[in-house]
One Martini backbone bead per residue (centre of mass of N, CA, C, O) as a GRO file, in nm:
protein
  148
    1ALA     BB    1  -2.069  11.167   5.334
    2THR     BB    2  -2.383  11.137   5.261
    3PRO     BB    3  -2.630  11.282   5.087
    4ALA     BB    4  -2.844  11.255   5.309
    5ASN     BB    5  -2.678  11.394   5.534
    6VAL     BB    6  -2.637  11.666   5.392
    7ILE     BB    7  -2.934  11.737   5.366
    8ALA     BB    8  -3.006  11.722   5.667
    9LEU     BB    9  -2.800  11.937   5.757
   10ALA     BB   10  -2.905  12.172   5.579
   11LYS     BB   11  -3.213  12.169   5.671
   12SER     BB   12  -3.152  12.211   5.986
   13GLN     BB   13  -3.077  12.522   5.980
   14ASP     BB   14  -3.394  12.614   5.994
   15SER     BB   15  -3.414  12.521   6.266
   16SER     BB   16  -3.399  12.566   6.608
   17LYS     BB   17  -3.214  12.285   6.609
   18PRO     BB   18  -2.940  12.219   6.470
   19LEU     BB   19  -2.742  12.011   6.330
   20GLN     BB   20  -2.453  11.819   6.394
   21VAL     BB   21  -2.180  11.629   6.349
   22ARG     BB   22  -2.201  11.492   6.626
   23ASP     BB   23  -2.475  11.352   6.573
   24PHE     BB   24  -2.369  11.160   6.350
   25VAL     BB   25  -2.145  11.023   6.514
   26LEU     BB   26  -2.320  10.913   6.756
   27SER     BB   27  -2.498  10.733   6.555
   28GLY     BB   28  -2.287  10.599   6.347
   29LEU     BB   29  -2.072  10.447   6.511
   30PRO     BB   30  -2.243  10.216   6.637
   31LEU     BB   31  -2.349  10.109   6.365
   32ASN     BB   32  -2.074  10.039   6.240
   33LEU     BB   33  -1.973   9.845   6.460
   34ALA     BB   34  -2.211   9.648   6.441
   35GLY     BB   35  -2.174   9.584   6.138
   36ILE     BB   36  -1.893   9.460   6.158
   37VAL     BB   37  -1.963   9.226   6.345
   38VAL     BB   38  -2.198   9.098   6.188
   39CYS     BB   39  -2.052   9.064   5.910
   40SER     BB   40  -1.824   8.882   6.012
   41ILE     BB   41  -1.999   8.649   6.106
   42ILE     BB   42  -2.148   8.598   5.842
   43ALA     BB   43  -1.897   8.552   5.660
   44THR     BB   44  -1.794   8.304   5.805
   45PHE     BB   45  -2.046   8.116   5.771
   46TRP     BB   46  -2.102   8.161   5.459
   47GLY     BB   47  -1.824   8.066   5.362
   48GLN     BB   48  -1.878   7.774   5.442
   49VAL     BB   49  -2.142   7.722   5.279
   50VAL     BB   50  -2.071   7.842   4.989
   51PHE     BB   51  -1.724   7.800   4.970
   52GLN     BB   52  -1.575   7.604   5.156
   53SER     BB   53  -1.344   7.752   5.347
   54THR     BB   54  -1.277   7.476   5.535
   55SER     BB   55  -1.159   7.334   5.311
   56PRO     BB   56  -0.960   7.201   5.118
   57PHE     BB   57  -0.760   7.253   4.872
   58PRO     BB   58  -0.827   7.257   4.548
   59LEU     BB   59  -0.733   7.122   4.251
   60SER     BB   60  -0.836   7.350   4.054
   61ALA     BB   61  -0.643   7.576   4.208
   62CYS     BB   62  -0.360   7.382   4.137
   63GLY     BB   63  -0.312   7.367   3.794
   64GLY     BB   64  -0.168   7.606   3.701
   65THR     BB   65   0.111   7.794   3.602
   66ALA     BB   66   0.050   8.043   3.814
   67THR     BB   67   0.084   7.864   4.041
   68ASN     BB   68   0.216   7.784   4.392
   69CYS     BB   69   0.133   7.469   4.336
   70VAL     BB   70   0.093   7.126   4.434
   71PHE     BB   71  -0.027   6.792   4.383
   72LEU     BB   72  -0.011   6.540   4.627
   73GLN     BB   73   0.023   6.192   4.726
   74ILE     BB   74  -0.076   6.275   5.047
   75PRO     BB   75  -0.187   6.151   5.312
   76GLY     BB   76  -0.436   6.304   5.542
   77ASP     BB   77  -0.496   6.594   5.752
   78VAL     BB   78  -0.732   6.852   5.649
   79GLN     BB   79  -0.925   7.028   5.825
   80ASN     BB   80  -1.066   6.760   5.942
   81MET     BB   81  -0.983   6.594   5.671
   82ASP     BB   82  -0.964   6.318   5.486
   83VAL     BB   83  -0.690   6.257   5.257
   84ASP     BB   84  -0.511   6.145   4.959
   85SER     BB   85  -0.463   6.447   4.873
   86GLN     BB   86  -0.252   6.753   4.844
   87ALA     BB   87  -0.159   7.061   4.886
   88CYS     BB   88   0.156   7.231   4.784
   89MET     BB   89   0.360   7.490   4.872
   90LEU     BB   90   0.588   7.656   4.720
   91LEU     BB   91   0.936   7.727   4.762
   92ASP     BB   92   1.139   7.981   4.653
   93THR     BB   93   1.414   7.918   4.815
   94THR     BB   94   1.420   7.609   4.652
   95SER     BB   95   1.335   7.610   4.349
   96ASP     BB   96   1.074   7.425   4.371
   97THR     BB   97   1.160   7.147   4.547
   98LYS     BB   98   0.985   7.257   4.778
   99CYS     BB   99   0.716   7.206   5.020
  100LYS     BB  100   0.409   7.306   5.196
  101LEU     BB  101   0.197   7.195   5.410
  102TRP     BB  102  -0.066   7.254   5.614
  103ASN     BB  103   0.102   7.138   5.879
  104GLY     BB  104   0.422   7.235   5.790
  105THR     BB  105   0.539   7.035   5.613
  106ILE     BB  106   0.845   6.961   5.449
  107VAL     BB  107   0.881   6.870   5.104
  108THR     BB  108   0.988   6.682   4.836
  109VAL     BB  109   0.858   6.674   4.528
  110LEU     BB  110   1.029   6.432   4.381
  111ASP     BB  111   0.932   6.198   4.594
  112TYR     BB  112   0.668   6.211   4.417
  113PRO     BB  113   0.442   6.101   4.223
  114ASN     BB  114   0.313   6.318   4.005
  115ALA     BB  115   0.425   6.596   4.041
  116GLY     BB  116   0.167   6.828   3.965
  117SER     BB  117  -0.006   6.586   3.782
  118TYR     BB  118  -0.242   6.524   3.955
  119VAL     BB  119  -0.519   6.301   3.880
  120PRO     BB  120  -0.799   6.184   3.957
  121GLU     BB  121  -0.995   5.930   3.943
  122PRO     BB  122  -1.265   5.860   3.792
  123GLU     BB  123  -1.576   5.788   3.843
  124ALA     BB  124  -1.765   5.524   3.797
  125GLU     BB  125  -2.024   5.465   3.581
  126ALA     BB  126  -2.330   5.328   3.582
  127GLU     BB  127  -2.438   5.120   3.322
  128ALA     BB  128  -2.690   5.026   3.131
  129PRO     BB  129  -2.768   4.768   2.959
  130GLU     BB  130  -2.838   4.684   2.648
  131PRO     BB  131  -3.068   4.538   2.475
  132GLU     BB  132  -3.081   4.250   2.297
  133PRO     BB  133  -3.168   4.121   2.019
  134GLU     BB  134  -3.344   3.878   1.895
  135SER     BB  135  -3.290   3.606   1.720
  136GLY     BB  136  -3.530   3.575   1.460
  137ALA     BB  137  -3.713   3.796   1.548
  138ALA     BB  138  -3.981   3.975   1.517
  139PRO     BB  139  -4.104   4.262   1.517
  140ASP     BB  140  -4.309   4.461   1.662
  141PRO     BB  141  -4.615   4.551   1.607
  142VAL     BB  142  -4.768   4.843   1.475
  143PRO     BB  143  -5.035   5.016   1.527
  144VAL     BB  144  -5.279   5.127   1.283
  145ARG     BB  145  -5.469   5.415   1.212
  146LEU     BB  146  -5.748   5.476   1.029
  147PRO     BB  147  -5.941   5.675   0.873
  148ALA     BB  148  -6.306   5.695   0.847
   0.00000   0.00000   0.00000
């Protein structure tokens, strides 16, 4: 019981028809059930929007020594997204020599280059070339104002 409910229950004892625990259950149970349904639906959709919970497993979450996954260069379809590489969960029963992809395929880790140490190539940034100074040309004069 919340403190507000306890206070309402205690104060109602002075009235002509005091509240009973049954009154709190009859009103609270439907509200709690409705809250569970609404919050579950909201969490599902907002998880998609805020945390990309329906996206493939990210490389950043699969890179530490404490993780139980490796990132392999295996192209495929993961959660309806085409990927060039994907996370592969290591299987403890095979001494981490095999792993399981999202679609359930079991592969041998050592069959793929850079197993576990895959880092995607950074995207090249287009840099604007700096203008080269003209040879033999004098610099532009800067006008100077003197106080009158």
